[in-house]
Amino acid sequence: MKIDVLFYPEKLKNAEDKAVVVLDVLRATTTIATALAAGAEKIYPVSSIKEAFLLKKKISGALLGGERGGIKVPGFDLGNSPLEYQGLKGKTIILSSTNGTKTLKKAVSARALIAGSIVNAKAVADYLLKLNLDVVFMPSGTDSQFSLEDFAGAGYIISLLAEQKKIELSDQAYLSFELARNNPPEEILTRSFHGQRLINLGFARDVEYCAKLNLLDVVPVGRLQEGRLVIESSRLFR
Ligand SMILES: O=C(O)[C@H](CS(=O)(=O)O)OP(=O)(O)O
Ligand SMILES: [Mg+2]
């Protein structure tokens, strides 16, 4: 199993035979895992607020979630705090965030598309082992700038893979593995630029929650449905 980490490609290439794990630890992929664990049925990642409102007209009963600048979009039902995503049985969510939802849409060509975070690291690692494909991690970053938390998030999942299987790491995958092995998640998230920004915005409890390693046994997987990316909880192998 070969493992790599890509940094903010404009377009994902050569992933037709790979499992691609998109990470946005603070906070979109943590929010997605939490929403599915809270019973949500489908999540549609969209790139713009306009797209979100247009899609809502087509899906009656869907909830609008997301943020700009970390703050809930006016007119949306939910922001991008995972702590808001509770009691969602059977709900459909249309989610638009600054970084993560855009990265998910970039990864649609993957053989298998998974939303990874720290809270579901072990569930994702177990799923990857069963898929037994080469793996590419796509940290979302913040405005296409390096984000420590996403890079470390890949490392926590790689650490779990390494416990179970012989894996071949690219240099950047090795670096993320070493970062994760030597630093607990709460320290990484608290000291990260994005973590500090969220704390200053009043989202300290989010940062604390997003650092809870292996909290949720849920694997968000993406597929194209009538040409649109939809994220659901994997039923395969579960
Ligand atoms: O909601 C978030 O945490 C971020 C936006 S910001 O960096 O906090 O302004 O969006 P995400 O797409 O989850 O990185
Ligand atoms: Mg983020």
XYZ file of C-alpha atoms and ligand atoms in Angstrom:
253
model
C 0.000 0.000 0.000
C 1.624 3.233 -1.195
C 0.713 6.396 0.685
C 1.131 10.002 -0.391
C 0.001 13.452 0.724
C -0.882 16.057 -1.924
C -0.796 19.787 -1.308
C -3.638 21.721 -2.860
C -3.623 20.503 -6.440
C -5.813 22.558 -8.782
C -7.117 19.261 -10.168
C -6.666 15.726 -8.854
C -4.926 13.487 -11.417
C -4.252 9.761 -11.672
C -6.560 8.844 -8.789
C -8.852 6.497 -10.706
C -7.292 3.503 -8.915
C -6.676 5.158 -5.543
C -8.466 5.832 -2.279
C -8.425 9.583 -1.636
C -8.901 10.862 1.901
C -9.850 14.542 2.115
C -9.025 16.151 5.445
C -10.399 19.367 6.874
C -9.975 18.715 10.577
C -10.943 22.278 11.465
C -13.745 21.845 10.764
C -15.631 20.602 7.644
C -14.693 16.895 7.594
C -15.113 16.719 11.380
C -18.541 18.312 10.901
C -19.414 15.803 8.151
C -18.432 12.797 10.304
C -20.395 14.223 13.237
C -23.489 14.912 11.129
C -23.537 11.336 9.770
C -22.965 9.941 13.262
C -25.953 12.062 14.377
C -28.150 10.316 11.789
C -27.910 12.557 8.741
C -28.552 10.543 5.576
C -26.821 12.631 2.902
C -24.499 15.611 2.766
C -24.056 17.608 -0.441
C -20.799 19.599 -0.391
C -21.197 22.724 -2.513
C -18.669 25.365 -3.481
C -20.695 28.551 -3.104
C -23.496 30.040 -1.042
C -25.458 30.664 -4.249
C -25.159 26.979 -5.182
C -26.376 26.042 -1.698
C -29.549 28.130 -1.927
C -30.261 26.895 -5.475
C -29.852 23.240 -4.429
C -32.078 23.740 -1.406
C -34.929 24.651 -3.785
C -34.544 21.190 -5.375
C -34.332 19.193 -2.151
C -37.300 19.928 0.092
C -36.544 19.627 3.780
C -32.776 19.868 3.303
C -30.841 21.862 5.908
C -28.314 24.507 4.847
C -25.019 24.393 6.753
C -21.762 26.227 6.496
C -19.758 29.335 7.130
C -17.735 32.152 5.712
C -14.911 33.479 7.880
C -15.839 30.756 10.350
C -19.249 32.289 11.067
C -22.646 30.794 10.073
C -23.893 32.146 6.750
C -26.979 34.372 7.222
C -30.054 32.389 6.168
C -28.399 29.031 6.815
C -29.854 26.599 9.356
C -26.454 25.562 10.732
C -22.899 26.901 10.803
C -19.737 24.792 10.481
C -19.384 23.927 14.150
C -19.615 20.134 14.521
C -21.201 20.691 17.927
C -24.330 22.012 16.183
C -24.794 18.775 14.222
C -26.872 16.674 16.615
C -30.240 14.895 16.276
C -30.259 14.808 12.456
C -31.926 11.433 11.793
C -32.790 11.062 8.115
C -31.828 14.655 7.310
C -30.145 15.873 4.138
C -27.597 18.643 4.580
C -26.231 21.028 1.967
C -22.829 22.137 3.272
C -20.663 25.018 2.072
C -17.447 25.884 3.885
C -14.359 27.901 2.996
C -11.964 25.025 2.334
C -13.169 21.473 2.922
C -16.225 21.302 0.689
C -14.198 22.656 -2.237
C -11.464 20.049 -1.706
C -14.047 17.249 -1.573
C -15.403 18.322 -4.951
C -11.849 18.312 -6.381
C -11.509 14.645 -5.416
C -14.528 13.212 -7.268
C -12.326 11.281 -9.730
C -10.987 9.043 -6.956
C -11.755 5.313 -7.029
C -12.857 5.775 -3.413
C -13.455 9.220 -1.847
C -13.426 9.428 1.946
C -13.792 12.369 4.340
C -11.204 11.884 7.071
C -10.631 13.659 10.351
C -9.153 12.995 13.782
C -12.530 12.083 15.302
C -12.982 9.196 12.812
C -9.319 8.311 12.164
C -9.563 4.645 13.188
C -12.806 4.041 11.269
C -11.179 5.523 8.158
C -7.970 3.513 8.658
C -9.944 0.253 9.033
C -11.910 1.085 5.884
C -8.716 1.825 3.916
C -7.221 -1.510 5.012
C -10.294 -3.334 3.683
C -10.248 -1.402 0.410
C -6.537 -2.243 0.070
C -5.909 0.495 -2.513
C -2.998 2.918 -2.624
C -3.940 6.017 -0.620
C -3.622 9.741 -1.334
C -4.344 12.176 1.476
C -5.616 15.634 0.457
C -5.347 18.127 3.336
C -7.625 21.077 2.601
C -5.461 23.749 4.136
C -6.779 27.224 4.764
C -7.148 29.330 1.645
C -4.685 26.909 -0.031
C -2.109 27.653 2.643
C -0.544 24.864 4.688
C -2.629 23.810 7.715
C -0.815 21.934 10.471
C -3.993 20.220 11.665
C -4.850 18.665 8.297
C -1.281 17.471 7.764
C -1.205 15.907 11.232
C -4.673 14.431 10.630
C -3.222 12.420 7.760
C -0.432 11.311 10.097
C -2.813 9.960 12.741
C -4.529 7.818 10.101
C -1.165 6.702 8.639
C -0.020 5.699 12.152
C -3.050 3.425 12.454
C -2.417 1.908 9.015
C 1.247 1.285 9.895
C 0.180 -0.760 12.935
C -1.669 -3.208 10.671
C 0.126 -3.329 7.368
C 3.458 -2.792 5.581
C 3.091 0.590 3.886
C 5.319 2.645 1.572
C 5.388 6.326 2.526
C 6.284 9.276 0.321
C 8.551 11.840 2.016
C 5.585 14.078 2.901
C 3.569 11.094 4.149
C 6.537 10.101 6.328
C 6.741 13.642 7.720
C 3.040 13.668 8.615
C 3.452 10.241 10.237
C 6.365 11.527 12.363
C 4.456 14.711 13.287
C 1.481 12.663 14.479
C 3.610 10.127 16.373
C 5.294 12.871 18.366
C 2.449 15.272 19.040
C -0.970 14.705 20.642
C -3.923 16.063 18.599
C -4.999 18.632 21.174
C -1.547 20.250 21.117
C -1.434 20.300 17.322
C -4.895 21.837 17.003
C -4.452 24.380 19.799
C -1.164 25.720 18.484
C -2.182 25.735 14.800
C -2.907 29.047 13.078
C -6.433 27.920 12.266
C -7.005 26.598 15.788
C -5.915 29.914 17.288
C -8.154 31.764 14.837
C -11.160 29.660 15.849
C -10.382 30.104 19.555
C -10.246 33.867 19.045
C -13.627 33.654 17.271
C -15.097 31.921 20.358
C -14.935 28.339 19.043
C -12.539 26.895 21.650
C -14.958 23.988 22.311
C -14.878 23.160 18.590
C -11.086 22.950 18.622
C -11.252 20.692 21.673
C -13.885 18.463 20.026
C -12.063 18.215 16.669
C -9.009 16.821 18.519
C -10.855 13.811 20.027
C -9.010 10.920 18.396
C -11.185 7.997 17.210
C -14.351 9.372 18.837
C -16.706 8.342 16.015
C -17.079 5.017 14.185
C -18.264 6.506 10.915
C -16.766 6.520 7.402
C -18.140 9.298 5.165
C -17.794 8.180 1.543
C -18.498 10.221 -1.551
C -20.168 9.206 -4.811
C -21.593 10.942 -7.805
C -25.398 10.970 -7.892
C -26.807 12.445 -11.109
C -23.527 14.273 -11.586
C -23.491 15.748 -8.080
C -21.183 14.718 -5.224
C -23.038 13.260 -2.240
C -21.449 12.074 0.992
C -23.020 9.187 2.900
C -22.015 6.845 5.676
C -20.266 3.803 4.230
C -22.240 0.601 4.553
C -19.532 -1.426 2.861
C -17.561 -3.620 5.220
C -19.234 -1.965 8.200
O -15.183 26.874 9.389
C -13.949 26.747 9.459
O -13.329 26.374 10.456
C -13.148 27.097 8.206
C -13.229 28.582 7.911
S -12.156 29.535 8.873
O -10.792 29.204 8.470
O -12.398 29.212 10.301
O -12.499 30.950 8.567
O -13.676 26.427 7.092
P -13.222 24.898 6.699
O -13.707 24.719 5.295
O -13.893 24.007 7.697
O -11.719 24.877 6.802
Mg -10.239 23.880 7.811
